[in-house]
Amino acid sequence: MNHRNAFGWAAAIVLLGLALGARAEDRPIKIGMSMPQTGGLAGGGKASLLGIEIWRDDVNAKGGLLGRKVELVVYDDKSSSSETPAIYAKLLDVDKVDLLFAPYGTVPTAPIMPLVKQRGMLLVGNFSFQVNSKVHHDMWFNNAPWGPADSWATGFLALGQRAGGKTMALLSADQEFAQNLASTARDVAKRLGMPIVFDQTYPPSTAEFSGIIRALNAAKPDIVFVASYPPDSAAILRAVNEIGVGDNVKIFGGAMVGLQFAAVMENMGSLLNGVVNYNTWLPEPSMYYDGTKEFFEKYAKRAVAAKVDPLGYYLAPYGYAMGQMIAEAVNTTKSLDQKTLAKFIRENVHRTIVGPIAYAEDGEWKESATLEAQFRGVKDKNIEQFRSAGKQVILFPDRLKTGDLVFPFEAARN
Amino acid sequence: MRKSSIAFWCGAAAFLAMVFLLTRTIGNEYPFFAGYVILQFIVLAVAWSILGGYAGYVNFGTSAFFGVGVYTAVLLLKAFAAPLLVQIVAAALAGSLLGLGVGLLTLRMRGIFFSIATIALAIIIETSVMNWRYVGGAAGIQLQRPPVMALFESYVKMLFFVQAMLAVVVIATTRAIQNSRIGRGLQALRDDELAAECTGVPTLRLKLLACVISGALISAGGAPAALYLQYANPESAFNLNYSVSVLAMSLIGGTAHWIGPVLGAILLGVTQQLLAVTISSEVNVLVLGITLVVFVVAAPKGILGLLELLPLRRRSRP
Amino acid sequence: MFSFDLLRDAVVLGVLLGCFYAAVSVGLSISFGLLDVPQVAHPAFLVLASYGVYLLNDSYDIDPLLGGILIMPVFFLLGIITYRIYYETFERRGSDAAVRGIAFFFGVVFIIEVMIILQFGVDQRSVSAPYIGKAWRLFDIRIPIRQLIAFAVALVLTVSLAAYLSKTFLGRAIRAVAQDEQGLRLMGANPIRIKQLAFGIATAVGGLAGALLIVVAPVEPTLDRVYIGRTFCIVVMAGLGSITGTLIAAIILGVAETIVLTMYGASWAPAISFALLLGVLAVRPQGLLGR
């Protein structure tokens, strides 16, 4: 049975190599993560990573954390849920990282929640939606402005209701993010007494939406709430452009990921007009905090060289904020112990470039800061237009509002 | 024959003892995490070769049986918090039922029609699971591991040992088939089905039996994967890559003897793990595809043929 | 949500989609239907062609249909080479070569898929052309022009191929070699060269069909998997070797898919072609107009 013994020897040799590698003193603090650098989420993943890298360079320039340099260990998860469990097992057992960041996005993050909980590791989330709702990991801190689960859908549906909308259509991708959001939308609709006349899910690989949009139109909804990922978001808008949605639709959009990436916005151009979609950061005066302006100046320079999203509004500042938060925790508690850091993060308000962050029991922000904005007057093939105000008019929340909804949707498209 | 049986069982016991010892001595989880995958492929490849190797029916439904194994485990875990052993046995049952169904439906078809029919079944089953909300639908489902038994330090180590046991079970079963009338009947129908029927070989019954056993074992091999990853989704569980990998491993190893798929699984499995860790998971599939094509064109009897370890396949050996 | 309008829309679009599926499958009708080669890599070649068309469109602004025509000679050559390898390695040797032949083509599928991923990444790619993005109003129905174009090209392709096979000398030789290879040899023609030619034509047609693929919807590297179901379903349903049958079977599939999609939602769509395939194989394996 030679081959079986050989395998045993191979395993022993691997172990020896690992043990030898781990001896060096004064090694850097390793923060491990996977990031979608290819696949549907890559447009956002690369920007997010650049934000984190800028933070790492800033921190190292000031001497690092606890006197040690910070090193990022990053793998490409291809925006897929199948790669992340193996990647995070590797980060923990082969790369032996000290801290973990989650990948950008719900779909790559959901699979690693049980693993991270079982290993007792702190996990800083990067824009996932409700991935902790079933696992209940007490060391999960999501860096995303969604806040309480219902707030996202409430914001959008309330806008629709105010414009006179009475019935709702729900179109969602069959994946973790969209399904989590769709279920909150159904709850909110019930609470608002709004009948759902169309409720369909499509497989994530769907590339052609004319049939689905046709069926949606036949139901004659007033409000259309879409939860989709970047490739489908673009395909849905193209189908809407080809076939139209009917004059009774007051408001269209809601949770279409991808329409915040600069490359997609440039590509879609005037197809965006009229769509009301979520965002997290827009160049409005109320959104600037300590260090925000400096961050964007650094980002703008490096983004061009790195061939990454030139605007960087959506994700990059949050990547920087993730770093700020963990740095504050490590420096104040002077420890890398997961439980100690978790306690600190839970009990304090954190000042970051995206504003003050406070966490609730489930690891989400106590207060929601999700924006809903309507695209207006967008021209084709022009990325710079988005730097000026007025192209994405903030409709919600009221404290950040810069305009009112233009409806019906077909009218706003022109 | 009896002497070689004793040798086989002694070897199997020694193997399991060594595996157990490894779980006690090596601290780092990663070798077990990677080693599990290799053991899993041994189970799948050897089980596949019962139908694919001996009988010569290129079954592309491995991914269907594997996925069914995973989701049986998911269902039992979610509905009844069933222990691992129950999950595996239930998966084997589900796999055998599916094997019976698949067999009855497709085994009258020849050659490529059979292969395409098995792919069709795999996709249909995958789509059905995708639409089943209770087990997560296309979005997938997160799973919590129960606390681990006293004998093992961690769940991954325990799964590693369980998969090693499954490997022994599968190899023993295949060896028994190979050395029995069933095995000889299967080889006869592989060489010339019409002639075999004329000499009284009950071809349909044999094919069905092979399909049922093969299916049961593949599904059993898939059941622990749910808790291994702590996450399941149809796209990964029913991925066609399983079908092609297992086919490749068996053909590359050589299908005449059960050692062939074991060799193929270890060779390709280890290469895959190394490549996935050091380069990328794509290059891994590329290596698989190229190796498969090269062997299929140049070395039809696989590694076993190249090494000429065996005499003519008609003679059985341990 | 049932309405006759929706059903009518679904049928019309289903017919358009079906003709597109016919173009995509007609190459397989020749290589598998007539020549008995287990060409599971046919959809992979289609996707390869679509990426080629994407490159031409992205780097040189070449219209995708023109691009499709330009790559046809390349794919003709590719077909001849593939057949040569297949013939030398498998068809000659007999016995369990069938198993290995299938395995060979599956290996090729994976190699093509991975090479595309390594070169282009896993992202979707699409082409831009003046007719993509607009729709045509026919009474109440708004039909995307890209689907009309795919429909028109597909129809022309299928009809001319059917005519080629029944009216021209070489075409009839191809049909003959499928029916009676020995007979053809006795008549003085070289069946291997004819089969090679046929395979080359089948692959070249696949090249043009690849262009239609990327016109109709964005492509990504694993797209070939769902098309294995569709193309084999159509070819088997048609009855091996019948081009007219391919058109009819493809329209049936197109309409079935569109109706299920519109009435029951998109989540069952991937399985329809496979379910139909299984049904046909179990119930009437010789297809509708088989030989």
PDB file of N, CA, C and O in Angstrom, chain C residues 67-124:
ATOM      1  N   GLY C  67     -18.104  39.900 -38.267  1.00  0.00           N
ATOM      2  CA  GLY C  67     -17.094  39.148 -37.542  1.00  0.00           C
ATOM      3  C   GLY C  67     -17.354  37.653 -37.624  1.00  0.00           C
ATOM      4  O   GLY C  67     -16.431  36.864 -37.817  1.00  0.00           O
ATOM      5  N   GLY C  68     -18.625  37.271 -37.493  1.00  0.00           N
ATOM      6  CA  GLY C  68     -18.973  35.863 -37.591  1.00  0.00           C
ATOM      7  C   GLY C  68     -18.573  35.283 -38.936  1.00  0.00           C
ATOM      8  O   GLY C  68     -18.018  34.192 -39.024  1.00  0.00           O
ATOM      9  N   ILE C  69     -18.855  36.034 -39.987  1.00  0.00           N
ATOM     10  CA  ILE C  69     -18.496  35.551 -41.322  1.00  0.00           C
ATOM     11  C   ILE C  69     -16.979  35.454 -41.469  1.00  0.00           C
ATOM     12  O   ILE C  69     -16.446  34.511 -42.053  1.00  0.00           O
ATOM     13  N   LEU C  70     -16.274  36.431 -40.897  1.00  0.00           N
ATOM     14  CA  LEU C  70     -14.818  36.417 -41.007  1.00  0.00           C
ATOM     15  C   LEU C  70     -14.177  35.221 -40.325  1.00  0.00           C
ATOM     16  O   LEU C  70     -13.163  34.705 -40.788  1.00  0.00           O
ATOM     17  N   ILE C  71     -14.777  34.781 -39.190  1.00  0.00           N
ATOM     18  CA  ILE C  71     -14.126  33.671 -38.502  1.00  0.00           C
ATOM     19  C   ILE C  71     -14.528  32.311 -39.046  1.00  0.00           C
ATOM     20  O   ILE C  71     -13.971  31.295 -38.648  1.00  0.00           O
ATOM     21  N   MET C  72     -15.471  32.282 -39.974  1.00  0.00           N
ATOM     22  CA  MET C  72     -15.908  30.980 -40.495  1.00  0.00           C
ATOM     23  C   MET C  72     -14.761  30.161 -41.082  1.00  0.00           C
ATOM     24  O   MET C  72     -14.659  28.970 -40.796  1.00  0.00           O
ATOM     25  N   PRO C  73     -13.880  30.738 -41.900  1.00  0.00           N
ATOM     26  CA  PRO C  73     -12.773  29.937 -42.427  1.00  0.00           C
ATOM     27  C   PRO C  73     -11.880  29.367 -41.332  1.00  0.00           C
ATOM     28  O   PRO C  73     -11.434  28.218 -41.410  1.00  0.00           O
ATOM     29  N   VAL C  74     -11.652  30.163 -40.273  1.00  0.00           N
ATOM     30  CA  VAL C  74     -10.830  29.676 -39.162  1.00  0.00           C
ATOM     31  C   VAL C  74     -11.478  28.448 -38.537  1.00  0.00           C
ATOM     32  O   VAL C  74     -10.829  27.440 -38.262  1.00  0.00           O
ATOM     33  N   PHE C  75     -12.787  28.528 -38.350  1.00  0.00           N
ATOM     34  CA  PHE C  75     -13.476  27.414 -37.721  1.00  0.00           C
ATOM     35  C   PHE C  75     -13.599  26.221 -38.662  1.00  0.00           C
ATOM     36  O   PHE C  75     -13.635  25.086 -38.214  1.00  0.00           O
ATOM     37  N   PHE C  76     -13.645  26.486 -39.946  1.00  0.00           N
ATOM     38  CA  PHE C  76     -13.649  25.382 -40.916  1.00  0.00           C
ATOM     39  C   PHE C  76     -12.373  24.552 -40.734  1.00  0.00           C
ATOM     40  O   PHE C  76     -12.417  23.330 -40.626  1.00  0.00           O
ATOM     41  N   LEU C  77     -11.261  25.258 -40.633  1.00  0.00           N
ATOM     42  CA  LEU C  77      -9.974  24.595 -40.422  1.00  0.00           C
ATOM     43  C   LEU C  77      -9.959  23.848 -39.102  1.00  0.00           C
ATOM     44  O   LEU C  77      -9.510  22.705 -39.014  1.00  0.00           O
ATOM     45  N   LEU C  78     -10.469  24.511 -38.073  1.00  0.00           N
ATOM     46  CA  LEU C  78     -10.516  23.901 -36.750  1.00  0.00           C
ATOM     47  C   LEU C  78     -11.308  22.607 -36.804  1.00  0.00           C
ATOM     48  O   LEU C  78     -10.923  21.585 -36.223  1.00  0.00           O
ATOM     49  N   GLY C  79     -12.411  22.627 -37.537  1.00  0.00           N
ATOM     50  CA  GLY C  79     -13.242  21.429 -37.674  1.00  0.00           C
ATOM     51  C   GLY C  79     -12.486  20.302 -38.349  1.00  0.00           C
ATOM     52  O   GLY C  79     -12.529  19.148 -37.898  1.00  0.00           O
ATOM     53  N   ILE C  80     -11.778  20.637 -39.400  1.00  0.00           N
ATOM     54  CA  ILE C  80     -11.039  19.590 -40.120  1.00  0.00           C
ATOM     55  C   ILE C  80      -9.974  18.969 -39.216  1.00  0.00           C
ATOM     56  O   ILE C  80      -9.828  17.742 -39.159  1.00  0.00           O
ATOM     57  N   ILE C  81      -9.250  19.824 -38.513  1.00  0.00           N
ATOM     58  CA  ILE C  81      -8.208  19.302 -37.619  1.00  0.00           C
ATOM     59  C   ILE C  81      -8.815  18.412 -36.538  1.00  0.00           C
ATOM     60  O   ILE C  81      -8.330  17.310 -36.264  1.00  0.00           O
ATOM     61  N   THR C  82      -9.905  18.892 -35.925  1.00  0.00           N
ATOM     62  CA  THR C  82     -10.542  18.110 -34.870  1.00  0.00           C
ATOM     63  C   THR C  82     -10.980  16.747 -35.388  1.00  0.00           C
ATOM     64  O   THR C  82     -10.769  15.721 -34.745  1.00  0.00           O
ATOM     65  N   TYR C  83     -11.591  16.749 -36.583  1.00  0.00           N
ATOM     66  CA  TYR C  83     -12.060  15.478 -37.109  1.00  0.00           C
ATOM     67  C   TYR C  83     -10.895  14.542 -37.374  1.00  0.00           C
ATOM     68  O   TYR C  83     -10.967  13.345 -37.107  1.00  0.00           O
ATOM     69  N   ARG C  84      -9.840  15.096 -37.889  1.00  0.00           N
ATOM     70  CA  ARG C  84      -8.649  14.294 -38.187  1.00  0.00           C
ATOM     71  C   ARG C  84      -8.155  13.590 -36.922  1.00  0.00           C
ATOM     72  O   ARG C  84      -7.878  12.400 -36.921  1.00  0.00           O
ATOM     73  N   ILE C  85      -8.026  14.367 -35.844  1.00  0.00           N
ATOM     74  CA  ILE C  85      -7.556  13.783 -34.581  1.00  0.00           C
ATOM     75  C   ILE C  85      -8.523  12.705 -34.121  1.00  0.00           C
ATOM     76  O   ILE C  85      -8.131  11.597 -33.756  1.00  0.00           O
ATOM     77  N   TYR C  86      -9.811  13.044 -34.188  1.00  0.00           N
ATOM     78  CA  TYR C  86     -10.809  12.096 -33.732  1.00  0.00           C
ATOM     79  C   TYR C  86     -10.754  10.817 -34.552  1.00  0.00           C
ATOM     80  O   TYR C  86     -10.766   9.711 -34.015  1.00  0.00           O
ATOM     81  N   TYR C  87     -10.669  10.974 -35.862  1.00  0.00           N
ATOM     82  CA  TYR C  87     -10.667   9.797 -36.731  1.00  0.00           C
ATOM     83  C   TYR C  87      -9.454   8.923 -36.470  1.00  0.00           C
ATOM     84  O   TYR C  87      -9.560   7.725 -36.285  1.00  0.00           O
ATOM     85  N   GLU C  88      -8.264   9.532 -36.465  1.00  0.00           N
ATOM     86  CA  GLU C  88      -7.036   8.760 -36.286  1.00  0.00           C
ATOM     87  C   GLU C  88      -7.035   8.039 -34.953  1.00  0.00           C
ATOM     88  O   GLU C  88      -6.570   6.911 -34.834  1.00  0.00           O
ATOM     89  N   THR C  89      -7.532   8.705 -33.914  1.00  0.00           N
ATOM     90  CA  THR C  89      -7.412   8.118 -32.596  1.00  0.00           C
ATOM     91  C   THR C  89      -8.532   7.147 -32.268  1.00  0.00           C
ATOM     92  O   THR C  89      -8.317   6.149 -31.600  1.00  0.00           O
ATOM     93  N   PHE C  90      -9.736   7.446 -32.694  1.00  0.00           N
ATOM     94  CA  PHE C  90     -10.855   6.662 -32.211  1.00  0.00           C
ATOM     95  C   PHE C  90     -11.580   5.865 -33.259  1.00  0.00           C
ATOM     96  O   PHE C  90     -11.783   4.677 -33.105  1.00  0.00           O
ATOM     97  N   GLU C  91     -11.974   6.521 -34.317  1.00  0.00           N
ATOM     98  CA  GLU C  91     -12.832   5.802 -35.253  1.00  0.00           C
ATOM     99  C   GLU C  91     -12.127   4.599 -35.852  1.00  0.00           C
ATOM    100  O   GLU C  91     -12.731   3.593 -36.134  1.00  0.00           O
ATOM    101  N   ARG C  92     -10.824   4.745 -36.002  1.00  0.00           N
ATOM    102  CA  ARG C  92     -10.089   3.650 -36.603  1.00  0.00           C
ATOM    103  C   ARG C  92     -10.001   2.455 -35.690  1.00  0.00           C
ATOM    104  O   ARG C  92      -9.991   1.317 -36.141  1.00  0.00           O
ATOM    105  N   ARG C  93      -9.880   2.726 -34.365  1.00  0.00           N
ATOM    106  CA  ARG C  93      -9.507   1.638 -33.465  1.00  0.00           C
ATOM    107  C   ARG C  93     -10.680   0.778 -32.998  1.00  0.00           C
ATOM    108  O   ARG C  93     -10.513  -0.320 -32.553  1.00  0.00           O
ATOM    109  N   GLY C  94     -11.881   1.301 -33.039  1.00  0.00           N
ATOM    110  CA  GLY C  94     -13.039   0.485 -32.666  1.00  0.00           C
ATOM    111  C   GLY C  94     -13.095   0.110 -31.193  1.00  0.00           C
ATOM    112  O   GLY C  94     -12.419   0.668 -30.369  1.00  0.00           O
ATOM    113  N   SER C  95     -13.927  -0.860 -30.870  1.00  0.00           N
ATOM    114  CA  SER C  95     -14.215  -1.389 -29.509  1.00  0.00           C
ATOM    115  C   SER C  95     -14.441  -0.293 -28.498  1.00  0.00           C
ATOM    116  O   SER C  95     -15.319   0.522 -28.708  1.00  0.00           O
ATOM    117  N   ASP C  96     -13.682  -0.201 -27.409  1.00  0.00           N
ATOM    118  CA  ASP C  96     -14.089   0.771 -26.394  1.00  0.00           C
ATOM    119  C   ASP C  96     -13.667   2.192 -26.750  1.00  0.00           C
ATOM    120  O   ASP C  96     -13.612   3.077 -25.920  1.00  0.00           O
ATOM    121  N   ALA C  97     -13.355   2.371 -28.051  1.00  0.00           N
ATOM    122  CA  ALA C  97     -13.016   3.723 -28.477  1.00  0.00           C
ATOM    123  C   ALA C  97     -14.180   4.673 -28.299  1.00  0.00           C
ATOM    124  O   ALA C  97     -13.988   5.863 -28.140  1.00  0.00           O
ATOM    125  N   ALA C  98     -15.404   4.130 -28.319  1.00  0.00           N
ATOM    126  CA  ALA C  98     -16.571   5.004 -28.165  1.00  0.00           C
ATOM    127  C   ALA C  98     -16.517   5.730 -26.831  1.00  0.00           C
ATOM    128  O   ALA C  98     -16.704   6.940 -26.759  1.00  0.00           O
ATOM    129  N   VAL C  99     -16.268   4.971 -25.759  1.00  0.00           N
ATOM    130  CA  VAL C  99     -16.162   5.579 -24.429  1.00  0.00           C
ATOM    131  C   VAL C  99     -15.101   6.659 -24.435  1.00  0.00           C
ATOM    132  O   VAL C  99     -15.303   7.768 -23.937  1.00  0.00           O
ATOM    133  N   ARG C 100     -13.956   6.329 -25.009  1.00  0.00           N
ATOM    134  CA  ARG C 100     -12.862   7.289 -24.978  1.00  0.00           C
ATOM    135  C   ARG C 100     -13.126   8.475 -25.881  1.00  0.00           C
ATOM    136  O   ARG C 100     -12.663   9.577 -25.612  1.00  0.00           O
ATOM    137  N   GLY C 101     -13.870   8.219 -26.969  1.00  0.00           N
ATOM    138  CA  GLY C 101     -14.217   9.336 -27.847  1.00  0.00           C
ATOM    139  C   GLY C 101     -15.023  10.380 -27.096  1.00  0.00           C
ATOM    140  O   GLY C 101     -14.769  11.585 -27.186  1.00  0.00           O
ATOM    141  N   ILE C 102     -16.004   9.924 -26.344  1.00  0.00           N
ATOM    142  CA  ILE C 102     -16.828  10.853 -25.566  1.00  0.00           C
ATOM    143  C   ILE C 102     -15.961  11.574 -24.550  1.00  0.00           C
ATOM    144  O   ILE C 102     -16.044  12.795 -24.373  1.00  0.00           O
ATOM    145  N   ALA C 103     -15.117  10.804 -23.861  1.00  0.00           N
ATOM    146  CA  ALA C 103     -14.259  11.407 -22.848  1.00  0.00           C
ATOM    147  C   ALA C 103     -13.349  12.458 -23.469  1.00  0.00           C
ATOM    148  O   ALA C 103     -13.112  13.526 -22.893  1.00  0.00           O
ATOM    149  N   PHE C 104     -12.850  12.149 -24.674  1.00  0.00           N
ATOM    150  CA  PHE C 104     -11.984  13.095 -25.386  1.00  0.00           C
ATOM    151  C   PHE C 104     -12.686  14.423 -25.589  1.00  0.00           C
ATOM    152  O   PHE C 104     -12.154  15.489 -25.275  1.00  0.00           O
ATOM    153  N   PHE C 105     -13.911  14.360 -26.104  1.00  0.00           N
ATOM    154  CA  PHE C 105     -14.601  15.613 -26.374  1.00  0.00           C
ATOM    155  C   PHE C 105     -14.954  16.363 -25.097  1.00  0.00           C
ATOM    156  O   PHE C 105     -14.930  17.596 -25.066  1.00  0.00           O
ATOM    157  N   PHE C 106     -15.260  15.634 -24.030  1.00  0.00           N
ATOM    158  CA  PHE C 106     -15.513  16.331 -22.762  1.00  0.00           C
ATOM    159  C   PHE C 106     -14.248  17.019 -22.269  1.00  0.00           C
ATOM    160  O   PHE C 106     -14.278  18.125 -21.721  1.00  0.00           O
ATOM    161  N   GLY C 107     -13.114  16.331 -22.471  1.00  0.00           N
ATOM    162  CA  GLY C 107     -11.852  16.972 -22.107  1.00  0.00           C
ATOM    163  C   GLY C 107     -11.660  18.260 -22.880  1.00  0.00           C
ATOM    164  O   GLY C 107     -11.270  19.294 -22.328  1.00  0.00           O
ATOM    165  N   VAL C 108     -11.981  18.207 -24.187  1.00  0.00           N
ATOM    166  CA  VAL C 108     -11.853  19.407 -25.021  1.00  0.00           C
ATOM    167  C   VAL C 108     -12.757  20.522 -24.512  1.00  0.00           C
ATOM    168  O   VAL C 108     -12.360  21.691 -24.463  1.00  0.00           O
ATOM    169  N   VAL C 109     -13.979  20.165 -24.101  1.00  0.00           N
ATOM    170  CA  VAL C 109     -14.906  21.172 -23.557  1.00  0.00           C
ATOM    171  C   VAL C 109     -14.269  21.915 -22.403  1.00  0.00           C
ATOM    172  O   VAL C 109     -14.252  23.142 -22.348  1.00  0.00           O
ATOM    173  N   PHE C 110     -13.701  21.147 -21.477  1.00  0.00           N
ATOM    174  CA  PHE C 110     -13.137  21.789 -20.299  1.00  0.00           C
ATOM    175  C   PHE C 110     -11.914  22.623 -20.644  1.00  0.00           C
ATOM    176  O   PHE C 110     -11.700  23.691 -20.069  1.00  0.00           O
ATOM    177  N   ILE C 111     -11.119  22.110 -21.570  1.00  0.00           N
ATOM    178  CA  ILE C 111      -9.941  22.891 -21.952  1.00  0.00           C
ATOM    179  C   ILE C 111     -10.366  24.233 -22.539  1.00  0.00           C
ATOM    180  O   ILE C 111      -9.831  25.285 -22.172  1.00  0.00           O
ATOM    181  N   ILE C 112     -11.334  24.199 -23.433  1.00  0.00           N
ATOM    182  CA  ILE C 112     -11.790  25.453 -24.048  1.00  0.00           C
ATOM    183  C   ILE C 112     -12.346  26.396 -22.985  1.00  0.00           C
ATOM    184  O   ILE C 112     -12.009  27.587 -22.930  1.00  0.00           O
ATOM    185  N   GLU C 113     -13.191  25.869 -22.098  1.00  0.00           N
ATOM    186  CA  GLU C 113     -13.777  26.718 -21.044  1.00  0.00           C
ATOM    187  C   GLU C 113     -12.708  27.413 -20.230  1.00  0.00           C
ATOM    188  O   GLU C 113     -12.754  28.617 -19.977  1.00  0.00           O
ATOM    189  N   VAL C 114     -11.722  26.616 -19.800  1.00  0.00           N
ATOM    190  CA  VAL C 114     -10.712  27.189 -18.918  1.00  0.00           C
ATOM    191  C   VAL C 114      -9.825  28.174 -19.655  1.00  0.00           C
ATOM    192  O   VAL C 114      -9.459  29.219 -19.108  1.00  0.00           O
ATOM    193  N   MET C 115      -9.499  27.879 -20.910  1.00  0.00           N
ATOM    194  CA  MET C 115      -8.654  28.815 -21.643  1.00  0.00           C
ATOM    195  C   MET C 115      -9.354  30.151 -21.817  1.00  0.00           C
ATOM    196  O   MET C 115      -8.752  31.207 -21.704  1.00  0.00           O
ATOM    197  N   ILE C 116     -10.678  30.096 -22.022  1.00  0.00           N
ATOM    198  CA  ILE C 116     -11.421  31.343 -22.132  1.00  0.00           C
ATOM    199  C   ILE C 116     -11.382  32.105 -20.814  1.00  0.00           C
ATOM    200  O   ILE C 116     -11.172  33.320 -20.767  1.00  0.00           O
ATOM    201  N   ILE C 117     -11.548  31.374 -19.693  1.00  0.00           N
ATOM    202  CA  ILE C 117     -11.518  32.041 -18.400  1.00  0.00           C
ATOM    203  C   ILE C 117     -10.149  32.653 -18.143  1.00  0.00           C
ATOM    204  O   ILE C 117     -10.033  33.777 -17.650  1.00  0.00           O
ATOM    205  N   LEU C 118      -9.087  31.893 -18.473  1.00  0.00           N
ATOM    206  CA  LEU C 118      -7.754  32.416 -18.218  1.00  0.00           C
ATOM    207  C   LEU C 118      -7.471  33.655 -19.057  1.00  0.00           C
ATOM    208  O   LEU C 118      -6.789  34.565 -18.619  1.00  0.00           O
ATOM    209  N   GLN C 119      -8.024  33.674 -20.273  1.00  0.00           N
ATOM    210  CA  GLN C 119      -7.748  34.799 -21.154  1.00  0.00           C
ATOM    211  C   GLN C 119      -8.658  35.990 -20.865  1.00  0.00           C
ATOM    212  O   GLN C 119      -8.226  37.130 -20.830  1.00  0.00           O
ATOM    213  N   PHE C 120      -9.942  35.727 -20.652  1.00  0.00           N
ATOM    214  CA  PHE C 120     -10.916  36.807 -20.552  1.00  0.00           C
ATOM    215  C   PHE C 120     -11.500  36.992 -19.162  1.00  0.00           C
ATOM    216  O   PHE C 120     -12.219  37.947 -18.920  1.00  0.00           O
ATOM    217  N   GLY C 121     -11.271  36.067 -18.260  1.00  0.00           N
ATOM    218  CA  GLY C 121     -11.913  36.177 -16.962  1.00  0.00           C
ATOM    219  C   GLY C 121     -13.321  35.617 -17.001  1.00  0.00           C
ATOM    220  O   GLY C 121     -13.831  35.258 -18.052  1.00  0.00           O
ATOM    221  N   VAL C 122     -13.972  35.561 -15.834  1.00  0.00           N
ATOM    222  CA  VAL C 122     -15.282  34.934 -15.758  1.00  0.00           C
ATOM    223  C   VAL C 122     -16.409  35.910 -16.077  1.00  0.00           C
ATOM    224  O   VAL C 122     -17.573  35.546 -16.062  1.00  0.00           O
ATOM    225  N   ASP C 123     -16.048  37.182 -16.374  1.00  0.00           N
ATOM    226  CA  ASP C 123     -17.109  38.182 -16.571  1.00  0.00           C
ATOM    227  C   ASP C 123     -17.868  37.967 -17.864  1.00  0.00           C
ATOM    228  O   ASP C 123     -17.372  37.373 -18.804  1.00  0.00           O
ATOM    229  N   GLN C 124     -19.071  38.540 -17.903  1.00  0.00           N
ATOM    230  CA  GLN C 124     -19.852  38.505 -19.133  1.00  0.00           C
ATOM    231  C   GLN C 124     -19.265  39.465 -20.147  1.00  0.00           C
ATOM    232  O   GLN C 124     -18.746  40.512 -19.804  1.00  0.00           O
TER     233      GLN C 124
END
